[in-house]
mmCIF file of C-alpha atoms in Angstrom:
data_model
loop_
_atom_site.group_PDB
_atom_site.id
_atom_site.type_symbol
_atom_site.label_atom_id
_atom_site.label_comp_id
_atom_site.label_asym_id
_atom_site.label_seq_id
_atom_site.Cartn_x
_atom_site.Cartn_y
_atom_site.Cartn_z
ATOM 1 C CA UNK A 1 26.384 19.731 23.515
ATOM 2 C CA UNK A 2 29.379 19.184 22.229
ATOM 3 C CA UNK A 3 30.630 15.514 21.295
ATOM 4 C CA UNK A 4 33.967 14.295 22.856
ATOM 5 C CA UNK A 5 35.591 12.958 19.953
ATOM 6 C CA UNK A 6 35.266 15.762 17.642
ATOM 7 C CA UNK A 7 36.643 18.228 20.443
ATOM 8 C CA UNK A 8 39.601 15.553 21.120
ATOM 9 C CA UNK A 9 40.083 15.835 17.297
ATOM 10 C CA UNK A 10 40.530 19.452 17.316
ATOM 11 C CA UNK A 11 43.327 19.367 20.307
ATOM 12 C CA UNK A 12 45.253 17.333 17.930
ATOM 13 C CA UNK A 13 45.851 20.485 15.803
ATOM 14 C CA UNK A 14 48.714 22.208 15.781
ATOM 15 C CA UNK A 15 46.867 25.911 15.131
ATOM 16 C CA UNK A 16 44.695 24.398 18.615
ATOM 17 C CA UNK A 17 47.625 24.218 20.342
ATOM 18 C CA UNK A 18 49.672 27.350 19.683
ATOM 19 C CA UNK A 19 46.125 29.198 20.460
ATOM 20 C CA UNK A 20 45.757 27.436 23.727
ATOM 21 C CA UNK A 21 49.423 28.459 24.749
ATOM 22 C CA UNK A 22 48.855 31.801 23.513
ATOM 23 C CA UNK A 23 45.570 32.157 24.903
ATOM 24 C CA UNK A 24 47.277 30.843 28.252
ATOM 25 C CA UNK A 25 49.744 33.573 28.253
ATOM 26 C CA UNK A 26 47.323 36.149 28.728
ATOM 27 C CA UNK A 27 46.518 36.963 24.842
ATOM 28 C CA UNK A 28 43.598 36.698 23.136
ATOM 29 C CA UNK A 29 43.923 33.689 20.554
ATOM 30 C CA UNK A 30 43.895 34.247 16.669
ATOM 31 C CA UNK A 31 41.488 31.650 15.774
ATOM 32 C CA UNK A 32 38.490 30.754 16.991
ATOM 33 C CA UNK A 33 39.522 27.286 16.716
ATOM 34 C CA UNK A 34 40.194 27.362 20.512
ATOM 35 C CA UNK A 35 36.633 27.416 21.339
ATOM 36 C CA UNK A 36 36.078 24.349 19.741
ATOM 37 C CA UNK A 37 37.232 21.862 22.757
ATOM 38 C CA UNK A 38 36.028 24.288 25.221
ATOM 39 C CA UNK A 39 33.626 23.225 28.175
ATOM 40 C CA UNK A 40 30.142 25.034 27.986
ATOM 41 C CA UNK A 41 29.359 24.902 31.786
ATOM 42 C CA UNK A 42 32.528 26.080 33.241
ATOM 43 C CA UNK A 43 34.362 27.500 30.225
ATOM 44 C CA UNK A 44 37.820 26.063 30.564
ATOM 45 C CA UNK A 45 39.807 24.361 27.846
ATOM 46 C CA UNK A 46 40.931 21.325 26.931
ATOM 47 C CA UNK A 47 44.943 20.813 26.768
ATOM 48 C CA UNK A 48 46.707 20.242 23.740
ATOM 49 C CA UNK A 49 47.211 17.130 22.784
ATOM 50 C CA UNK A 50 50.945 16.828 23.292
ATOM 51 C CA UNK A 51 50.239 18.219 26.843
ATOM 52 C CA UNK A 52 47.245 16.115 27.669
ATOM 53 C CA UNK A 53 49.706 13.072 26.690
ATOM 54 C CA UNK A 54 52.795 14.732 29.177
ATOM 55 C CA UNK A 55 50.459 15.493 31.974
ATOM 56 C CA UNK A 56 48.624 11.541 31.816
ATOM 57 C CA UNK A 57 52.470 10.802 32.691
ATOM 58 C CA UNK A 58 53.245 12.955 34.487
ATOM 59 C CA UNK A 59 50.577 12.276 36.828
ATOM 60 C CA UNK A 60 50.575 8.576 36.798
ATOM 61 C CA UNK A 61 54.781 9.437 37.699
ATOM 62 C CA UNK A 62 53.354 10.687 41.148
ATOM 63 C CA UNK A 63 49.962 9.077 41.858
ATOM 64 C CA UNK A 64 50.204 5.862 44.279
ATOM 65 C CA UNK A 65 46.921 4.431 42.746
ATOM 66 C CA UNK A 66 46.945 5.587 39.308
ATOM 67 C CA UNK A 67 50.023 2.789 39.093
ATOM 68 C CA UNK A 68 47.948 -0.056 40.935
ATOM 69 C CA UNK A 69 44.194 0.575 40.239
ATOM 70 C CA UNK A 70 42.943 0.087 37.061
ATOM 71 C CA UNK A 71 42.038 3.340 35.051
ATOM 72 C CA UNK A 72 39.059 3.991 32.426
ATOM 73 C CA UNK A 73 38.054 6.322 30.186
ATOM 74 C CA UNK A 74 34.325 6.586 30.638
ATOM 75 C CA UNK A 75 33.826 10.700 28.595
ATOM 76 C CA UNK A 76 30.396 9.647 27.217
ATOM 77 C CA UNK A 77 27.566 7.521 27.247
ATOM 78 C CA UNK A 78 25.465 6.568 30.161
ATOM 79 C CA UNK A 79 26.526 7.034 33.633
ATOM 80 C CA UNK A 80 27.196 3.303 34.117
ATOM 81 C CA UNK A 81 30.097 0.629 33.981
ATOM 82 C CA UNK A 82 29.624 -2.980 33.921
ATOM 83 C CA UNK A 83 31.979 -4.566 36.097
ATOM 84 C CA UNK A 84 32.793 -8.568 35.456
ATOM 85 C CA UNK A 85 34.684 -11.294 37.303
ATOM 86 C CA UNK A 86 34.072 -14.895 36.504
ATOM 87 C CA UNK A 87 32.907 -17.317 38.599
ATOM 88 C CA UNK A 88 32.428 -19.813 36.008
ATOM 89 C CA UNK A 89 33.012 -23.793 37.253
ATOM 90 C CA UNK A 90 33.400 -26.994 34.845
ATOM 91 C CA UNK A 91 32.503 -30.285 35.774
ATOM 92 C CA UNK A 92 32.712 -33.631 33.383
ATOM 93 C CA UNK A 93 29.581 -34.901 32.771
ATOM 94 C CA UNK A 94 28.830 -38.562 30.414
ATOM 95 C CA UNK A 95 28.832 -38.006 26.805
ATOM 96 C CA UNK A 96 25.638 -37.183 26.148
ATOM 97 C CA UNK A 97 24.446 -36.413 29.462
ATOM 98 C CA UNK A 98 22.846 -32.743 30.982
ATOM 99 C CA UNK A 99 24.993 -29.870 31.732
ATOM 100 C CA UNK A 100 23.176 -28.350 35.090
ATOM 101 C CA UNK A 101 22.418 -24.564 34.684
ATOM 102 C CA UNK A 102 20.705 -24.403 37.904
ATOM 103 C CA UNK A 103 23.415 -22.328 39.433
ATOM 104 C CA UNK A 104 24.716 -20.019 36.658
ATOM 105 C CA UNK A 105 24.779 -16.693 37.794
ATOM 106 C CA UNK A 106 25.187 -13.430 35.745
ATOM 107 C CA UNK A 107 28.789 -12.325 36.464
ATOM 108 C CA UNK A 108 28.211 -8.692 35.111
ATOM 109 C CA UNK A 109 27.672 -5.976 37.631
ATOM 110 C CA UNK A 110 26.272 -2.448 37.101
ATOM 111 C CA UNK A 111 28.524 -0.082 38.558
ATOM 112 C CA UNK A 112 26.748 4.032 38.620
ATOM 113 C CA UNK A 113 29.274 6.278 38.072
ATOM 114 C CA UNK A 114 29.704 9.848 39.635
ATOM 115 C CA UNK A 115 30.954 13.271 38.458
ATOM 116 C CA UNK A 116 32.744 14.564 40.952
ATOM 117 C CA UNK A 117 34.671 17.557 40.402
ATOM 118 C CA UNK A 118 38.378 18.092 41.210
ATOM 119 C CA UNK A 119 39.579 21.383 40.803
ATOM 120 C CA UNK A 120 42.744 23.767 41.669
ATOM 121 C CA UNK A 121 43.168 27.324 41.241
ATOM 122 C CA UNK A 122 47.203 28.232 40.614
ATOM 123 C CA UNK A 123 48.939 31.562 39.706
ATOM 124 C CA UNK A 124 51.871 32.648 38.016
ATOM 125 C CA UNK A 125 53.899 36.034 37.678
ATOM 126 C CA UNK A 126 52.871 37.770 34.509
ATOM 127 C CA UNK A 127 56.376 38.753 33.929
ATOM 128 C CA UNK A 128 57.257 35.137 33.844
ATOM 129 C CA UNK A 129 53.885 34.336 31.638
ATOM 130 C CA UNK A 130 54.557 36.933 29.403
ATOM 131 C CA UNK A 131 58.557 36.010 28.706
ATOM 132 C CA UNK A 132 58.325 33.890 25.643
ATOM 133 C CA UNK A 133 61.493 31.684 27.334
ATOM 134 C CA UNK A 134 59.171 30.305 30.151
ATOM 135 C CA UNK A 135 57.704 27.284 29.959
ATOM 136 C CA UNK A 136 54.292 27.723 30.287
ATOM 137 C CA UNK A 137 53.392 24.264 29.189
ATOM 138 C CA UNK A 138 55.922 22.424 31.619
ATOM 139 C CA UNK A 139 54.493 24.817 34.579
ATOM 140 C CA UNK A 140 50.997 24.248 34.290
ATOM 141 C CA UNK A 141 51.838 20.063 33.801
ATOM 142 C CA UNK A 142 53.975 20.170 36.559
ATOM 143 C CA UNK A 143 51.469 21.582 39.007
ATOM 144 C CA UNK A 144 48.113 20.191 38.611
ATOM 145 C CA UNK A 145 49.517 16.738 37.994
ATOM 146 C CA UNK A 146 51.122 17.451 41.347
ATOM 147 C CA UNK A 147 47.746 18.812 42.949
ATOM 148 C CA UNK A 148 45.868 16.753 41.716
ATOM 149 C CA UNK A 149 48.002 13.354 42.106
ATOM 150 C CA UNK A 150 47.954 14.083 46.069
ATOM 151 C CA UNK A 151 44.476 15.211 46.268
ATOM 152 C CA UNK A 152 43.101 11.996 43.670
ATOM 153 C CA UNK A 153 45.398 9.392 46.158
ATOM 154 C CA UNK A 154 43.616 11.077 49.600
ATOM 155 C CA UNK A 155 40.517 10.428 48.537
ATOM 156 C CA UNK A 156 40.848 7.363 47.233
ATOM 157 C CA UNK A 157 41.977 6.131 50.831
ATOM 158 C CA UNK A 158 39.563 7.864 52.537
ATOM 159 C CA UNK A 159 36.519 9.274 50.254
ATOM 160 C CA UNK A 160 32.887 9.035 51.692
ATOM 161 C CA UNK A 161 31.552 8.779 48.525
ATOM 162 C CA UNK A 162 29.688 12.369 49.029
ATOM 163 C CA UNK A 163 30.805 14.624 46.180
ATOM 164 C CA UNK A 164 34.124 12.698 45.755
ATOM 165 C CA UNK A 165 35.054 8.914 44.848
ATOM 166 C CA UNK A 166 34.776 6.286 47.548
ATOM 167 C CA UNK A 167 37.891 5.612 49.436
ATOM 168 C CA UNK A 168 39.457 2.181 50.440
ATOM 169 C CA UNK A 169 39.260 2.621 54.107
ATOM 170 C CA UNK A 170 35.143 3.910 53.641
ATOM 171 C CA UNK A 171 33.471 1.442 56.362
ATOM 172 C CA UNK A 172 30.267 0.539 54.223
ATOM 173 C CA UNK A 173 31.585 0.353 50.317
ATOM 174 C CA UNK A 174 35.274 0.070 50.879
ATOM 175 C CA UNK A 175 37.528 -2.854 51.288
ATOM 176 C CA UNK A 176 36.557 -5.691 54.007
ATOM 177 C CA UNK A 177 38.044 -5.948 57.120
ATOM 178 C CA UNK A 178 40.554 -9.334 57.538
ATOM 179 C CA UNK A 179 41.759 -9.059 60.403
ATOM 180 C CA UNK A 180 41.144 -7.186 64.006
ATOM 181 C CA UNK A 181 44.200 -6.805 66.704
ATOM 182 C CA UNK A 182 45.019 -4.959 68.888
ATOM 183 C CA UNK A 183 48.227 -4.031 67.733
ATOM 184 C CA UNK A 184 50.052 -4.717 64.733
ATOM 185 C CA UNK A 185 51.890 -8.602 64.969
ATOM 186 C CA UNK A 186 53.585 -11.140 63.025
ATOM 187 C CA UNK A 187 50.898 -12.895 63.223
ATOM 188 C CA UNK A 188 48.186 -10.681 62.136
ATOM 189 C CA UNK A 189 50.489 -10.104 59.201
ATOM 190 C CA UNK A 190 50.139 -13.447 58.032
ATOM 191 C CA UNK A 191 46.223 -13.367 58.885
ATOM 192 C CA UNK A 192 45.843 -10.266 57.033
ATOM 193 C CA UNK A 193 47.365 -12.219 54.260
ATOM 194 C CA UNK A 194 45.626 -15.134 53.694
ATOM 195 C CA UNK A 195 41.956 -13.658 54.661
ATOM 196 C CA UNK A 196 42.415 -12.436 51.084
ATOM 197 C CA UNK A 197 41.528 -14.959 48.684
ATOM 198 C CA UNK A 198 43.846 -16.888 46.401
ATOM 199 C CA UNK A 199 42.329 -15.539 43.093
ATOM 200 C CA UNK A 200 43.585 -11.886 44.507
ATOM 201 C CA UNK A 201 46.969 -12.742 46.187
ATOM 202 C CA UNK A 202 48.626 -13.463 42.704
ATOM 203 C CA UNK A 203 48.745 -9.776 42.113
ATOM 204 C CA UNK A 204 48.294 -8.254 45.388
ATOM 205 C CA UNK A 205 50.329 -5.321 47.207
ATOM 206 C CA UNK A 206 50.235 -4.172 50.450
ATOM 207 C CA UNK A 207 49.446 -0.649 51.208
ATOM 208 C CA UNK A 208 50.623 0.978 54.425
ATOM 209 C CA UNK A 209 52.386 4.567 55.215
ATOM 210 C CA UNK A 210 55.788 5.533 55.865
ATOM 211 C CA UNK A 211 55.341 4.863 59.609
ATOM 212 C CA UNK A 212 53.847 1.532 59.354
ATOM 213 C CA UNK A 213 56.385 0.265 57.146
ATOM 214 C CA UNK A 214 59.013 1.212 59.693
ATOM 215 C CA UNK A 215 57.091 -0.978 61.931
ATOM 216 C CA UNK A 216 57.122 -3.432 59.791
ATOM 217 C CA UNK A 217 60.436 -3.689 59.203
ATOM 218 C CA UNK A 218 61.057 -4.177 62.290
ATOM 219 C CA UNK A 219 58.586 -6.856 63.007
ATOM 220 C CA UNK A 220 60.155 -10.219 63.811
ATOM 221 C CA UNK A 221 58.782 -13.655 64.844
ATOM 222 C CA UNK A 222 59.927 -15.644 67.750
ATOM 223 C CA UNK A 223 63.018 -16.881 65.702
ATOM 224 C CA UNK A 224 64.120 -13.594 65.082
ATOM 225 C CA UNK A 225 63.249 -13.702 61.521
ATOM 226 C CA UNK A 226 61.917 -10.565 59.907
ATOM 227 C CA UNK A 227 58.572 -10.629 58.292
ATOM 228 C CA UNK A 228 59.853 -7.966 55.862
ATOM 229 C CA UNK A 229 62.241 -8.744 53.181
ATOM 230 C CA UNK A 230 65.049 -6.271 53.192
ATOM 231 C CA UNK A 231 66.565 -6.986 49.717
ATOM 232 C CA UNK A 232 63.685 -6.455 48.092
ATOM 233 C CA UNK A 233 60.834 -4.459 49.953
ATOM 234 C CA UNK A 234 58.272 -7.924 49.769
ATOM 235 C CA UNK A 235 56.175 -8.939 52.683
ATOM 236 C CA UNK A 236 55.499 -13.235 51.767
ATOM 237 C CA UNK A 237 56.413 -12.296 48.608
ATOM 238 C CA UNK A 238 53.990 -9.296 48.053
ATOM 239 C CA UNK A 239 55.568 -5.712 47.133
ATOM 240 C CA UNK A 240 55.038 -2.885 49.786
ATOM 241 C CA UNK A 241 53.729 0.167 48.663
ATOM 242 C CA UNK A 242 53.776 3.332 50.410
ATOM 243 C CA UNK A 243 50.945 5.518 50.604
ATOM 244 C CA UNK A 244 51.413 7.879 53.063
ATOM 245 C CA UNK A 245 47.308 9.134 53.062
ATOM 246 C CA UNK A 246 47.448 5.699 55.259
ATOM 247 C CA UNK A 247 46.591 5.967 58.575
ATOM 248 C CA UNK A 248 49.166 5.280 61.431
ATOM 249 C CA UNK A 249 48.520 2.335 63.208
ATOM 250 C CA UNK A 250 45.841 3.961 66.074
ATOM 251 C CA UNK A 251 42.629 2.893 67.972
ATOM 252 C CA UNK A 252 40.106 2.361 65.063
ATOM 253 C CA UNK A 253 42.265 2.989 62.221
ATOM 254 C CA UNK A 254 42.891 0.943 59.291
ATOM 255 C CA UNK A 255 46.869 1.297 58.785
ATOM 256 C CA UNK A 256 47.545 -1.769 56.205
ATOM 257 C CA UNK A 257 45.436 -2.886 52.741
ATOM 258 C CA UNK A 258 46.291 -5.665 51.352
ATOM 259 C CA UNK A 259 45.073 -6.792 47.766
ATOM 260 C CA UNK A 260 44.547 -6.532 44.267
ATOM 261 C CA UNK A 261 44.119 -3.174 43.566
ATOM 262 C CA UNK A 262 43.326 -3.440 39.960
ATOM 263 C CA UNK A 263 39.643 -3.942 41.805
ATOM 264 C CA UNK A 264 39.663 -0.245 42.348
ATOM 265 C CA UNK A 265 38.393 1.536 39.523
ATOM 266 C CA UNK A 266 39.252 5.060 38.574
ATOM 267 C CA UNK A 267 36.902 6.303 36.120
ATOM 268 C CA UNK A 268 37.548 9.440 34.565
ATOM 269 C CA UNK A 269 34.549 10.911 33.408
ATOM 270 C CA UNK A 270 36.512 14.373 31.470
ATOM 271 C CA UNK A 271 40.022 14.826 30.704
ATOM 272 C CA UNK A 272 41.912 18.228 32.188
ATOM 273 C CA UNK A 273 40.040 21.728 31.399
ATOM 274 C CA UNK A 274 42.017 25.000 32.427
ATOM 275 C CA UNK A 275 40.679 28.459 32.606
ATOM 276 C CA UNK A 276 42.368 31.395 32.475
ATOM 277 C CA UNK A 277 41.733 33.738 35.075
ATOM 278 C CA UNK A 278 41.850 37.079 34.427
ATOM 279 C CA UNK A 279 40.996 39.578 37.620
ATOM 280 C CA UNK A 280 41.349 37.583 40.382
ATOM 281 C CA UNK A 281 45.184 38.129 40.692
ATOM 282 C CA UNK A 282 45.458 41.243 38.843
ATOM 283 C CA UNK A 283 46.137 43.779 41.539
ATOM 284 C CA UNK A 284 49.598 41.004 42.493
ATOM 285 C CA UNK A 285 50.375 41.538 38.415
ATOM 286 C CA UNK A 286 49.953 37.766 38.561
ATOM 287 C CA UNK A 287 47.417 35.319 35.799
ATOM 288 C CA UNK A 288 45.233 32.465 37.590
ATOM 289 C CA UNK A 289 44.311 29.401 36.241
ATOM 290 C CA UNK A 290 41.369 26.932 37.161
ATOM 291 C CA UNK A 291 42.365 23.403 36.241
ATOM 292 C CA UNK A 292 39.560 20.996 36.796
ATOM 293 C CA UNK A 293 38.393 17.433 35.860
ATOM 294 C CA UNK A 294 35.333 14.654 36.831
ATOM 295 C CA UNK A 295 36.357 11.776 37.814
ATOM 296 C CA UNK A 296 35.295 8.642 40.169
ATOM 297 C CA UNK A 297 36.543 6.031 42.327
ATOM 298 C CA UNK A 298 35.548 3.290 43.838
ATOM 299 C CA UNK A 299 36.277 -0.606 45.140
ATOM 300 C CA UNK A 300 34.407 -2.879 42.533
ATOM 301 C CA UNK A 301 34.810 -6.037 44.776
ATOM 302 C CA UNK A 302 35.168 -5.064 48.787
ATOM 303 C CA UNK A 303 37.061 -8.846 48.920
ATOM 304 C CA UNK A 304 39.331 -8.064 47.035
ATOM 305 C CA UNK A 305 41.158 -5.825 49.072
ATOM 306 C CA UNK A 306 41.409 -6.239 52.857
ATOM 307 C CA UNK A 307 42.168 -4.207 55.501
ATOM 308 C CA UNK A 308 43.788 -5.226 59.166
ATOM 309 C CA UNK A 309 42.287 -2.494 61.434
ATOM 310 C CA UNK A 310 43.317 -1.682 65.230
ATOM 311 C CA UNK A 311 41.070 -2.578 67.690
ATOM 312 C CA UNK A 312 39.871 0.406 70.328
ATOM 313 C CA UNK A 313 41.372 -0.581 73.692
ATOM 314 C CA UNK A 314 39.132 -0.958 76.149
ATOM 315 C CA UNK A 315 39.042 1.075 78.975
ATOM 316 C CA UNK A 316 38.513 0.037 82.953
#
């Protein structure tokens, strides 16, 4: 099996990358230097370096959660991460008197770690692949970061966990549930916010869809002061971020998170592969290509987060 380092090394090569491109473009490449960072299984290639590094920004330009979870690099090793968050106390104690250790616990958690596969088949116009003015590079970027942005941030709202990361809103490993109401209030607001704890307010967010916020910014108390801050998009202080894989604010639905979201881990377990396809679009004179990559997701502490969720009216 080939080891992830020495096929990252190779992408850094400037013969690797003008073989990728012109392998990409329908040709066969010149050295066989391109079949160094290829994957066995499903026979795609890495990118280029210089690409990897424009389609990580790319990416992280349009993802919602790529900007507010915390991302890892886990290519190798055992399917694990260790997960830590103190919970260490101090206490003064006489000069030469006992420390207790009765109730030191070991802050390190195991997290098991998933591959799930995320893949996208695109096409292009061989008349446009084959043009040496096209962009080939900027194309392929463009698109899976696109695909894959929206398809990484809908899961990681609503994943099961089966075959794809585990979403915030999943009822049994996703975030806790602060508040219940009926319908969305000032008050529940301000319930939602402080059933998170202190620790996680300093850098918390709140997470809600395009419709919700609208709700939102209408939402006043009996003063006729508005719970949303107008001049600069903050809810007590918090910044609102829009997410619109949300759900609206309906009978069992979950429609605002709030919390630190650095808590949600995105672990990505390959970097891009793309395969060129050669048949499947022939008879349309167009080239396909299979972009793919493993990654997981999942909420590392379910208090960190919380979620205010609608309570199903009840019926006569």
């Amino acid at each position: 099996m080939k080891n992830y380092t020495d096929m990252k090394n190779v992408t850094k090569e400037n013969n690797y990358a003008r073989n990728f491109w012109n392998y990409m473009r329908g040709n066969e490449p010149e050295h066989v230097v391109i079949n160094e960072a290829q994957n066995a299984n499903a026979g795609g290639y890495m990118f280029p370096d210089s690409a990897d590094s424009k389609y990580e920004k790319a990416i992280e330009d349009k993802s919602v959660f790529r900007t507010i979870a915390n991302v890892i690099n886990k290519f190798a090793g055992a399917p694990n991460v260790y997960a830590y968050d103190s919970t260490v106390t101090a206490e003064f104690v006489p000069e030469y008197g006992d420390i207790d250790i009765a109730d030191i616990a070991d802050d390190f958690t195991r997290i098991t770690v998933n591959n799930n596969k995320l893949a996208t088949i695109m096409r292009a116009s061989l008349e446009f692949v084959h043009d040496a003015s096209f962009d080939i590079e900027g194309h392929i970027v463009k698109v899976l970061s696109q695909a894959f942005a929206e398809a990484e941030d809908g899961t990681f709202v609503n994943g099961t966990g089966e075959s794809e990361p585990v979403g915030i809103l999943d009822d049994t490993a996703g975030a806790e549930t602060g508040v219940t109401t009926a319908a969305i209030t000032f008050d529940s607001v301000i319930d939602l916010f402080f059933s998170v704890d202190k620790k996680y307010r300093k850098n918390a967010v709140w997470l809600m869809n395009d419709k919700t916020a609208l709700a939102l910014r209408n939402l006043k108390d009996s003063d006729g002061s508005y719970i949303w801050n107008h001049a600069n998009d903050t809810i007590l202080g918090k910044p609102v971020i829009i997410c619109n894989d949300m759900p609206d604010a309906d009978d069992n639905e979950k429609p605002i998170a709030f919390g630190d979201f650095s808590y949600y881990w995105i672990i990505k377990r390959s970097p891009v592969y793309v395969r060129r396809l050669n048949e499947l679009f022939a008879l349309n004179n167009q080239i396909g290509y299979l972009g793919y990559e493993f990654l997981d997701g999942k909420l590392i502490r379910s208090d960190a987060v919380k979620v205010l969720k609608i309570a199903e009216e009840e019926t006569a």
